[in-house]
Amino acid sequence: MNALPNLSATMPQPAGLGAQYTQVRQRTAALCEPLSPEDTVVQSMPDASPAKWHLAHTTWFFEQFILSRREGFKPFRPRWDFLFNSYYQSVGPMHARPQRGLLSRPSLREVMAYRAHVDAAMAEALAGEVSPEVAFLVTLGLNHEQQHQELLLTDIKHLLSINPLQPAYRDDLAQRRATASPLSFVDGHAGVIEAGHAGVGFAYDNEGPRHPSLLHPHQIAQRPVTNAEYRQFIDEGGYRTPTLWMAEGWDVVQRQDWAHPLYWSDDLQSEFTLGGRRDIDPHAPVCHVSYFEADAFARWAGARLPREDEWEHLASAQAAISGNFQDDDLLQPMPADEPSEGVSQLFGDVWEWTSSPYVSYPGFKPLEGALGEYNGKFMCGQWVLRGGSCATPVSHIRATYRNFFYPADRWQFMGIRLGRDVS
Amino acid sequence: MNALPNLSATMPQPAGLGAQYTQVRQRTAALCEPLSPEDTVVQSMPDASPAKWHLAHTTWFFEQFILSRREGFKPFRPRWDFLFNSYYQSVGPMHARPQRGLLSRPSLREVMAYRAHVDAAMAEALAGEVSPEVAFLVTLGLNHEQQHQELLLTDIKHLLSINPLQPAYRDDLAQRRATASPLSFVDGHAGVIEAGHAGVGFAYDNEGPRHPSLLHPHQIAQRPVTNAEYRQFIDEGGYRTPTLWMAEGWDVVQRQDWAHPLYWSDDLQSEFTLGGRRDIDPHAPVCHVSYFEADAFARWAGARLPREDEWEHLASAQAAISGNFQDDDLLQPMPADEPSEGVSQLFGDVWEWTSSPYVSYPGFKPLEGALGEYNGKFMCGQWVLRGGSCATPVSHIRATYRNFFYPADRWQFMGIRLGRDVS
Amino acid sequence: MNALPNLSATMPQPAGLGAQYTQVRQRTAALCEPLSPEDTVVQSMPDASPAKWHLAHTTWFFEQFILSRREGFKPFRPRWDFLFNSYYQSVGPMHARPQRGLLSRPSLREVMAYRAHVDAAMAEALAGEVSPEVAFLVTLGLNHEQQHQELLLTDIKHLLSINPLQPAYRDDLAQRRATASPLSFVDGHAGVIEAGHAGVGFAYDNEGPRHPSLLHPHQIAQRPVTNAEYRQFIDEGGYRTPTLWMAEGWDVVQRQDWAHPLYWSDDLQSEFTLGGRRDIDPHAPVCHVSYFEADAFARWAGARLPREDEWEHLASAQAAISGNFQDDDLLQPMPADEPSEGVSQLFGDVWEWTSSPYVSYPGFKPLEGALGEYNGKFMCGQWVLRGGSCATPVSHIRATYRNFFYPADRWQFMGIRLGRDVS
Amino acid sequence: MNALPNLSATMPQPAGLGAQYTQVRQRTAALCEPLSPEDTVVQSMPDASPAKWHLAHTTWFFEQFILSRREGFKPFRPRWDFLFNSYYQSVGPMHARPQRGLLSRPSLREVMAYRAHVDAAMAEALAGEVSPEVAFLVTLGLNHEQQHQELLLTDIKHLLSINPLQPAYRDDLAQRRATASPLSFVDGHAGVIEAGHAGVGFAYDNEGPRHPSLLHPHQIAQRPVTNAEYRQFIDEGGYRTPTLWMAEGWDVVQRQDWAHPLYWSDDLQSEFTLGGRRDIDPHAPVCHVSYFEADAFARWAGARLPREDEWEHLASAQAAISGNFQDDDLLQPMPADEPSEGVSQLFGDVWEWTSSPYVSYPGFKPLEGALGEYNGKFMCGQWVLRGGSCATPVSHIRATYRNFFYPADRWQFMGIRLGRDVS
């Protein structure tokens, strides 16, 4: 498999891969523990998937891309391929995405047996010597599973939110109080920089190749927009002023009667969280806003969203990746711990919408074979978000990491950081 | 509650009501035993409801219409009203029907606790002296629950049928073999008859009042149309001949690519049943056909469908109500036991489409209050079916019983009996 | 052509057929005179057709069913068949109905040339001896064209009504003032009567055969419901009370925000008419209401709609067919000329919704061949209306005439006459 | 009006403005001459507008943005504002775009009277001294009208194409034959360049500001992709190979059964043109392909689409803007006149899809006021096309001109030029 030479060369030694595998896989199962079997079946909207599907699909990924290449391989169940392939056309036909919620069978119990079966086979595969290709594929599979951990949380949040009983995912989630610092801006670098992944350690294909990029004079806000600031936008008629919006965004606002972020109550006092309904914290970063809302807010504020290379250059200079992540077990954006002089909350809390459409970097080559479908074919109509969220595992994020969603999507933990031109 | 005097006067003595209550309620739970919790959540199409919803809604019916009128009543859970009201606008707002499958909570376990709670309260209510009104309402509730037993089976069948794994509801269902007798017709009565329910024993409001009706000279087939006969219709181009169809039916055939009954395989060899996929039995009554298909078949056969009063007059003359019912535990239409000289299979096996639109009888008065919404408001756009099916409890059916569905509906156990004019 | 023996035997002598032909055809053209070429192209909704299409389709009917059977026939334009066939599947494929408004070509001028061409050929065909079959077909074609005259007017009314400029079809339409008599009821006949067309003179196949029918004791209102009465229904919350409505009707009310008859202004003061926007006349019959609205109004009024055989029996006893018809050139329902002791306005002004679903009479046989598609295949999901309207030519109507529309249709001149049971 | 100082400073002297006005306005009317009144009413799809609407809207633009600011102004018709405003929310509410085809009134004649009225008032306005602001606005209005000239042609082409009669827009259009040169690539410049409009002469706001841009090493094809080359893509399964496509594009291919460019016959032999149906010329540039098809073709060819700054840098170096434009009166892409050594057909023939999403340039400022809605609010979800087409007036195009459409749009004259990375 000569598709990945440059990447596999840079992978960490296989030592520790088995432990990583175990840790990530157990984490996924742990995230499902608060769920009833019934919770794991339902698909609340076409964009979301049932938890049971996430559990099975991430398992299928290892079976398909690693185990099926081993001698003597037999699939756990012959027809599950069709059910748990997400979108890899090269691998074969697949069950239609909007119908994932119609599969009451296999049951959660059977899916957990599938996980155990594949985990046992993977343990065997990782016990002996592991080739660089396999090491890469396992690492890719674990990153893939971490992505689905985040989706699992956002999909469950959506499902519970539309239930009139408004049940909490968990009753034991802590909260953190702090006061947001006043909004200020820091100067960004101007001129030609190097952007994209440098090739050391794991990265997705869409993060490379490393390439020169030209930054124009600009500034970036030192922290994300807060709920209080967003509330002011609402109070001053933001959702009723068409000239603040992209034409397509204004259509969505009209058609779906948007008047506040997803999960906010109509009286703008409370919001639905994974810990149940809570009062809105004015100091916390605003969350669950679409690109359209982020862009309209920025226009209202006399600013714009940062470009992804502006964001990346600033983030690359941070001493460490720290912030409110899935590992912190808060599962909701929180105010920054203490007023910060420098830039805060670039990582964690909320994915930050950028003004960059999701397209390929100069010289981009997708992975060869079916895995080339992982990222490249979505480079149309979506926008880049950066920095990870309170639902992202900290080990999953990088300064070069490119997330992407459609401009009307709101169910991820998405927020806003402002940028502006300097002339 | 003076809405029901004429009906309650004819009700059987309350003695035995408690036993009936227990029997019907336990039967519903027994029907759900082969299901996993996951099976009980999913709504496979807007017409169908999740099993969990059926279990809760039938319970709500007793809570709402009997228990809530008792002193000291407190609802089991305050907001479940909203979730489990089906369509009684008089009672309050309700959760939208097509979203019943989005409710992962309450869980199946909680719903079963709800059933136990209401059953205990009902046992108390039925222990002492029971007024005629309450006796009527309990009987209505039990008939209501029997209807939902049938829907539960047809909805589960649909859910499992769309699963690519094609799982069976039960693996232990028996089958019966027999040879269909040649098709022949019996003479129907012509002239003014009395139709509708005579007021002895329970009946729905839509079965009355008893009224004179004029029958024109006609004949009715002595048995339902078989799979073999329907197969001939297909082979001779029935689904490709627009002049055989109602205009609206032809639209559906085109739009949905109908080429055979629901649940038949495209090669016309097998069909999906509650016992899994089986070879089609040429001698069994054809099933899961819409009104459009029944009407087109009849036109192709140079016949027509019986009118509902023609059917009822014939059925009223039968010595007993016997046939293949839910109680027989076959859950699939079967060939008649032995070639019959007279009319066979009027009751059981398949609901028989009539050529009668579902409208009110002369002098019809719906029940007063919310229960008046039970039947009357659906008297538009639907067609009457008669006789019950293999999924109907035998104690539920009568010669005067009027079932009704939209002309494109196919997921009930619906079949065809021919009639024809005599000139 | 032996399909029509019983009908053709009863046809009037061909003498005068040519004159009738000329009169009807010229009338159609005259109805289009107030229209610009632009007005004749647009299809304002799938139910409506462009005037240009009506002009061409009625012409195609004569070409297809009469001229094409004559020796040496050549079609005016080879591919127009496809464009102007409405729904005769037996004749060949056809242009999709909802796309009739996309045909800018042929132009109105070309269509008028088509009419002239066919009229000349028809003049030739009618000049010599005319066989009974041809006489029947010509009469059918003229009745067909009269139906399209009415549709032409209702379709134009709809088109102009949705234009923000609210242009009038004609500025010179007269109005008539009168005071509606107080609402009272007359006794209907009870017992077995003969209904349906007796076979003398032209009638559509769906009006026969003549057959016995059983009338139950009932009364019928002596005049249609007025705007003032309907206004009271609105004022007392008719459109906000779900228990007054069929379930399907209530869905439509909700989904389409119905709060008054079609063409009424939201302030309930004015209505759009073919003469432009006018004040609502409280004494005139309410018009442009659906079956759902008629049925809800009747329920609110403690009454019901008449059955079609009740209506027909009453209408058959009228001395003459008189009323406000297309020939009166008012083109809007008007109050009855003078307070009437007997039954008034059975004919003309508004089509009256009945409580009868549109199904076949006992022993019904559609015409043979393609013309069998004229009526029979629509006997599903529609309701019968009786009596003709202010847009119907008086020569077109009979006591046995059955019109039919879907229960949500409102754009025809449809109104309400009440009936009620007598017990 | 201080919104436009920098732009108006660079405008040509008002001398000649009146003549330009007359020329452009007359050209629009001339384009409509081959149309019947009926042709000018119909809207064949939501993306297209009726010719009558184009004629009125372009006139409204002058009335709204120039005449209404003059003393003593009275609108031609008070309510036409509402009808002929396209999307300027700042100016007031507007008629819904998909309903433009429902307006039979005002008639074409009335619209032409509107044009005459506004032209007379504009002649007066341009007779005396013209301020720089007015000069700018007139120039903007004329460029706006030229855009609508192109849309008028593409919208008419679509309308006639869906007519089963396949009528030609004009019968007198010439064709040109030539042989396409073999495909080769030229080297593009790499490094930081200046891109965007330099501020001399008219340009839209979205073409500026001029800004540095970084070009990566690349090549660009010397001519557009031909029909013969595209035919090979089809023959080799291009439309059946999901891995060649963006995920969203593949969905469209499946859902709409795309198997060739818009207007090609299913046998791949002929195409619909403004001159009627013609044989496909293998040497002509392929046309009426979407971004999805252009992108899939490029991937199949081992290439990519050029970035918009790569394209612009190459085009800026051309000695003159020459090519097959609206002025050539061919109205269909043609093979290049003679085999060219250098780059050919950058301008004219077909708009060339680039791989650049349509977003703002660094430092972009939309025009102030309502005209700021002209371009900026569409910077989401669309892709840039460059170079103009056979339906573009030559005086309308520039090297910096940015056209933009949605990736599934095909009804404009859109084609493909390849680019590729150099490593």
Short mmCIF file of N, CA and C in Angstrom, two decimals, chain A residues 34-45 52 79-80 82-83 95 101-109 159-160 162-169, chain B residues 34-45 52 79-80 82-83 95 101-109 159-160 162-169:
data_model
loop_
_atom_site.label_atom_id
_atom_site.label_comp_id
_atom_site.label_asym_id
_atom_site.label_seq_id
_atom_site.Cartn_x
_atom_site.Cartn_y
_atom_site.Cartn_z
N PRO A 34 -24.79 6.49 29.77
CA PRO A 34 -26.02 7.14 30.27
C PRO A 34 -27.25 6.89 29.39
N LEU A 35 -27.06 6.20 28.27
CA LEU A 35 -28.17 6.06 27.32
C LEU A 35 -28.92 4.74 27.52
N SER A 36 -30.23 4.79 27.37
CA SER A 36 -31.04 3.57 27.31
C SER A 36 -30.90 2.97 25.92
N PRO A 37 -31.21 1.69 25.76
CA PRO A 37 -31.21 1.12 24.40
C PRO A 37 -32.07 1.96 23.47
N GLU A 38 -33.20 2.47 23.96
CA GLU A 38 -34.09 3.26 23.13
C GLU A 38 -33.39 4.52 22.63
N ASP A 39 -32.59 5.15 23.49
CA ASP A 39 -31.88 6.37 23.09
C ASP A 39 -30.93 6.14 21.93
N THR A 40 -30.45 4.90 21.81
CA THR A 40 -29.39 4.65 20.83
C THR A 40 -29.91 4.33 19.43
N VAL A 41 -31.24 4.25 19.27
CA VAL A 41 -31.81 3.85 17.98
C VAL A 41 -32.25 5.04 17.13
N VAL A 42 -32.67 6.10 17.79
CA VAL A 42 -33.43 7.14 17.10
C VAL A 42 -32.51 8.10 16.34
N GLN A 43 -32.93 8.48 15.15
CA GLN A 43 -32.25 9.51 14.35
C GLN A 43 -33.14 10.74 14.36
N SER A 44 -32.67 11.79 15.00
CA SER A 44 -33.57 12.93 15.22
C SER A 44 -33.66 13.86 14.02
N MET A 45 -32.70 13.76 13.11
CA MET A 45 -32.74 14.54 11.87
C MET A 45 -31.76 13.90 10.90
N LYS A 52 -26.31 3.99 18.31
CA LYS A 52 -26.04 2.60 17.93
C LYS A 52 -25.31 2.54 16.59
N ARG A 79 -23.95 -9.09 6.21
CA ARG A 79 -24.64 -7.97 5.58
C ARG A 79 -24.48 -6.67 6.33
N TRP A 80 -23.68 -6.66 7.37
CA TRP A 80 -23.55 -5.42 8.14
C TRP A 80 -22.73 -4.36 7.42
N PHE A 82 -23.16 -3.35 4.52
CA PHE A 82 -24.12 -2.48 3.86
C PHE A 82 -24.72 -1.49 4.85
N LEU A 83 -24.93 -1.96 6.08
CA LEU A 83 -25.59 -1.11 7.07
C LEU A 83 -24.66 -0.05 7.64
N HIS A 95 -26.53 1.69 3.05
CA HIS A 95 -27.86 2.06 3.52
C HIS A 95 -27.98 3.58 3.48
N GLY A 101 -32.15 5.68 11.27
CA GLY A 101 -33.00 5.56 12.45
C GLY A 101 -34.09 4.52 12.30
N LEU A 102 -34.17 3.87 11.16
CA LEU A 102 -35.22 2.87 10.96
C LEU A 102 -34.74 1.46 11.30
N LEU A 103 -33.48 1.35 11.69
CA LEU A 103 -32.90 0.04 11.95
C LEU A 103 -33.01 -0.30 13.43
N SER A 104 -34.07 -1.00 13.81
CA SER A 104 -34.13 -1.44 15.20
C SER A 104 -33.20 -2.63 15.43
N ARG A 105 -32.94 -3.36 14.38
CA ARG A 105 -31.96 -4.46 14.45
C ARG A 105 -30.76 -4.12 13.59
N PRO A 106 -29.54 -4.55 13.89
CA PRO A 106 -29.18 -5.28 15.10
C PRO A 106 -29.41 -4.44 16.36
N SER A 107 -29.67 -5.12 17.45
CA SER A 107 -29.91 -4.44 18.72
C SER A 107 -28.61 -3.88 19.29
N LEU A 108 -28.75 -3.02 20.27
CA LEU A 108 -27.57 -2.47 20.95
C LEU A 108 -26.69 -3.59 21.47
N ARG A 109 -27.33 -4.60 22.02
CA ARG A 109 -26.55 -5.72 22.57
C ARG A 109 -25.72 -6.38 21.48
N LEU A 159 -31.24 14.98 19.96
CA LEU A 159 -32.36 14.06 20.19
C LEU A 159 -33.10 14.39 21.48
N LEU A 160 -32.35 14.58 22.54
CA LEU A 160 -33.00 14.86 23.83
C LEU A 160 -33.67 16.24 23.81
N ILE A 162 -35.30 17.70 21.49
CA ILE A 162 -36.61 17.79 20.83
C ILE A 162 -37.66 16.97 21.56
N ASN A 163 -37.26 16.30 22.60
CA ASN A 163 -38.22 15.56 23.42
C ASN A 163 -38.94 16.55 24.35
N PRO A 164 -40.25 16.59 24.29
CA PRO A 164 -40.98 17.54 25.15
C PRO A 164 -40.66 17.37 26.64
N LEU A 165 -40.17 16.20 27.02
CA LEU A 165 -39.83 16.00 28.45
C LEU A 165 -38.49 16.61 28.80
N GLN A 166 -37.71 17.00 27.79
CA GLN A 166 -36.43 17.67 27.98
C GLN A 166 -35.53 16.92 28.96
N PRO A 167 -35.28 15.65 28.72
CA PRO A 167 -34.44 14.90 29.65
C PRO A 167 -32.96 15.27 29.51
N ALA A 168 -32.24 15.21 30.60
CA ALA A 168 -30.79 15.46 30.57
C ALA A 168 -30.06 14.19 30.16
N TYR A 169 -28.94 14.38 29.47
CA TYR A 169 -28.05 13.26 29.16
C TYR A 169 -27.40 12.76 30.44
N PRO B 34 -41.86 -10.54 21.93
CA PRO B 34 -40.76 -10.84 21.00
C PRO B 34 -39.93 -9.63 20.61
N LEU B 35 -40.29 -8.45 21.09
CA LEU B 35 -39.61 -7.23 20.64
C LEU B 35 -38.51 -6.81 21.60
N SER B 36 -37.41 -6.31 21.05
CA SER B 36 -36.37 -5.67 21.86
C SER B 36 -36.83 -4.25 22.18
N PRO B 37 -36.26 -3.63 23.22
CA PRO B 37 -36.60 -2.23 23.48
C PRO B 37 -36.42 -1.37 22.22
N GLU B 38 -35.37 -1.67 21.45
CA GLU B 38 -35.10 -0.88 20.26
C GLU B 38 -36.25 -1.00 19.26
N ASP B 39 -36.82 -2.19 19.14
CA ASP B 39 -37.93 -2.40 18.20
C ASP B 39 -39.14 -1.54 18.55
N THR B 40 -39.26 -1.18 19.82
CA THR B 40 -40.49 -0.51 20.26
C THR B 40 -40.45 0.99 20.08
N VAL B 41 -39.32 1.53 19.64
CA VAL B 41 -39.15 2.99 19.55
C VAL B 41 -39.40 3.53 18.15
N VAL B 42 -39.07 2.74 17.15
CA VAL B 42 -38.95 3.27 15.80
C VAL B 42 -40.31 3.41 15.13
N GLN B 43 -40.47 4.50 14.40
CA GLN B 43 -41.65 4.72 13.56
C GLN B 43 -41.20 4.59 12.11
N SER B 44 -41.67 3.57 11.44
CA SER B 44 -41.12 3.28 10.11
C SER B 44 -41.74 4.11 9.01
N MET B 45 -42.89 4.72 9.28
CA MET B 45 -43.52 5.63 8.31
C MET B 45 -44.57 6.44 9.07
N LYS B 52 -43.97 1.10 21.50
CA LYS B 52 -43.96 1.80 22.79
C LYS B 52 -45.09 2.83 22.84
N ARG B 79 -46.80 15.43 32.00
CA ARG B 79 -46.73 15.86 30.61
C ARG B 79 -46.96 14.73 29.62
N TRP B 80 -47.30 13.56 30.10
CA TRP B 80 -47.48 12.45 29.17
C TRP B 80 -48.77 12.57 28.37
N PHE B 82 -49.71 15.04 26.75
CA PHE B 82 -49.34 15.65 25.49
C PHE B 82 -48.73 14.61 24.54
N LEU B 83 -47.97 13.68 25.11
CA LEU B 83 -47.25 12.71 24.28
C LEU B 83 -48.16 11.60 23.77
N HIS B 95 -48.66 15.80 20.65
CA HIS B 95 -47.41 15.63 19.92
C HIS B 95 -47.74 15.24 18.48
N GLY B 101 -41.80 8.66 16.50
CA GLY B 101 -40.58 7.85 16.53
C GLY B 101 -39.38 8.60 17.04
N LEU B 102 -39.53 9.87 17.38
CA LEU B 102 -38.39 10.65 17.89
C LEU B 102 -38.31 10.62 19.41
N LEU B 103 -39.25 9.95 20.04
CA LEU B 103 -39.30 9.94 21.51
C LEU B 103 -38.57 8.72 22.05
N SER B 104 -37.31 8.89 22.38
CA SER B 104 -36.62 7.76 23.01
C SER B 104 -37.05 7.64 24.48
N ARG B 105 -37.46 8.73 25.07
CA ARG B 105 -37.99 8.72 26.44
C ARG B 105 -39.47 9.09 26.39
N PRO B 106 -40.31 8.60 27.28
CA PRO B 106 -39.99 7.62 28.31
C PRO B 106 -39.57 6.29 27.70
N SER B 107 -38.75 5.56 28.44
CA SER B 107 -38.25 4.27 27.96
C SER B 107 -39.37 3.23 28.02
N LEU B 108 -39.13 2.11 27.37
CA LEU B 108 -40.09 1.00 27.42
C LEU B 108 -40.37 0.61 28.86
N ARG B 109 -39.32 0.58 29.68
CA ARG B 109 -39.50 0.21 31.08
C ARG B 109 -40.47 1.17 31.78
N LEU B 159 -42.05 -2.31 9.99
CA LEU B 159 -40.72 -1.93 10.47
C LEU B 159 -39.69 -3.00 10.13
N LEU B 160 -40.02 -4.24 10.44
CA LEU B 160 -39.05 -5.31 10.19
C LEU B 160 -38.86 -5.52 8.69
N ILE B 162 -38.65 -3.38 6.32
CA ILE B 162 -37.75 -2.44 5.64
C ILE B 162 -36.31 -2.58 6.13
N ASN B 163 -36.09 -3.44 7.10
CA ASN B 163 -34.73 -3.68 7.58
C ASN B 163 -34.05 -4.64 6.59
N PRO B 164 -32.90 -4.22 6.06
CA PRO B 164 -32.23 -5.09 5.08
C PRO B 164 -31.93 -6.48 5.64
N LEU B 165 -31.88 -6.63 6.96
CA LEU B 165 -31.61 -7.95 7.54
C LEU B 165 -32.84 -8.84 7.53
N GLN B 166 -34.02 -8.26 7.27
CA GLN B 166 -35.27 -9.01 7.17
C GLN B 166 -35.52 -9.93 8.37
N PRO B 167 -35.46 -9.39 9.55
CA PRO B 167 -35.66 -10.24 10.73
C PRO B 167 -37.13 -10.63 10.89
N ALA B 168 -37.36 -11.81 11.44
CA ALA B 168 -38.72 -12.26 11.72
C ALA B 168 -39.17 -11.71 13.07
N TYR B 169 -40.48 -11.44 13.17
CA TYR B 169 -41.06 -11.07 14.45
C TYR B 169 -41.04 -12.28 15.39
#
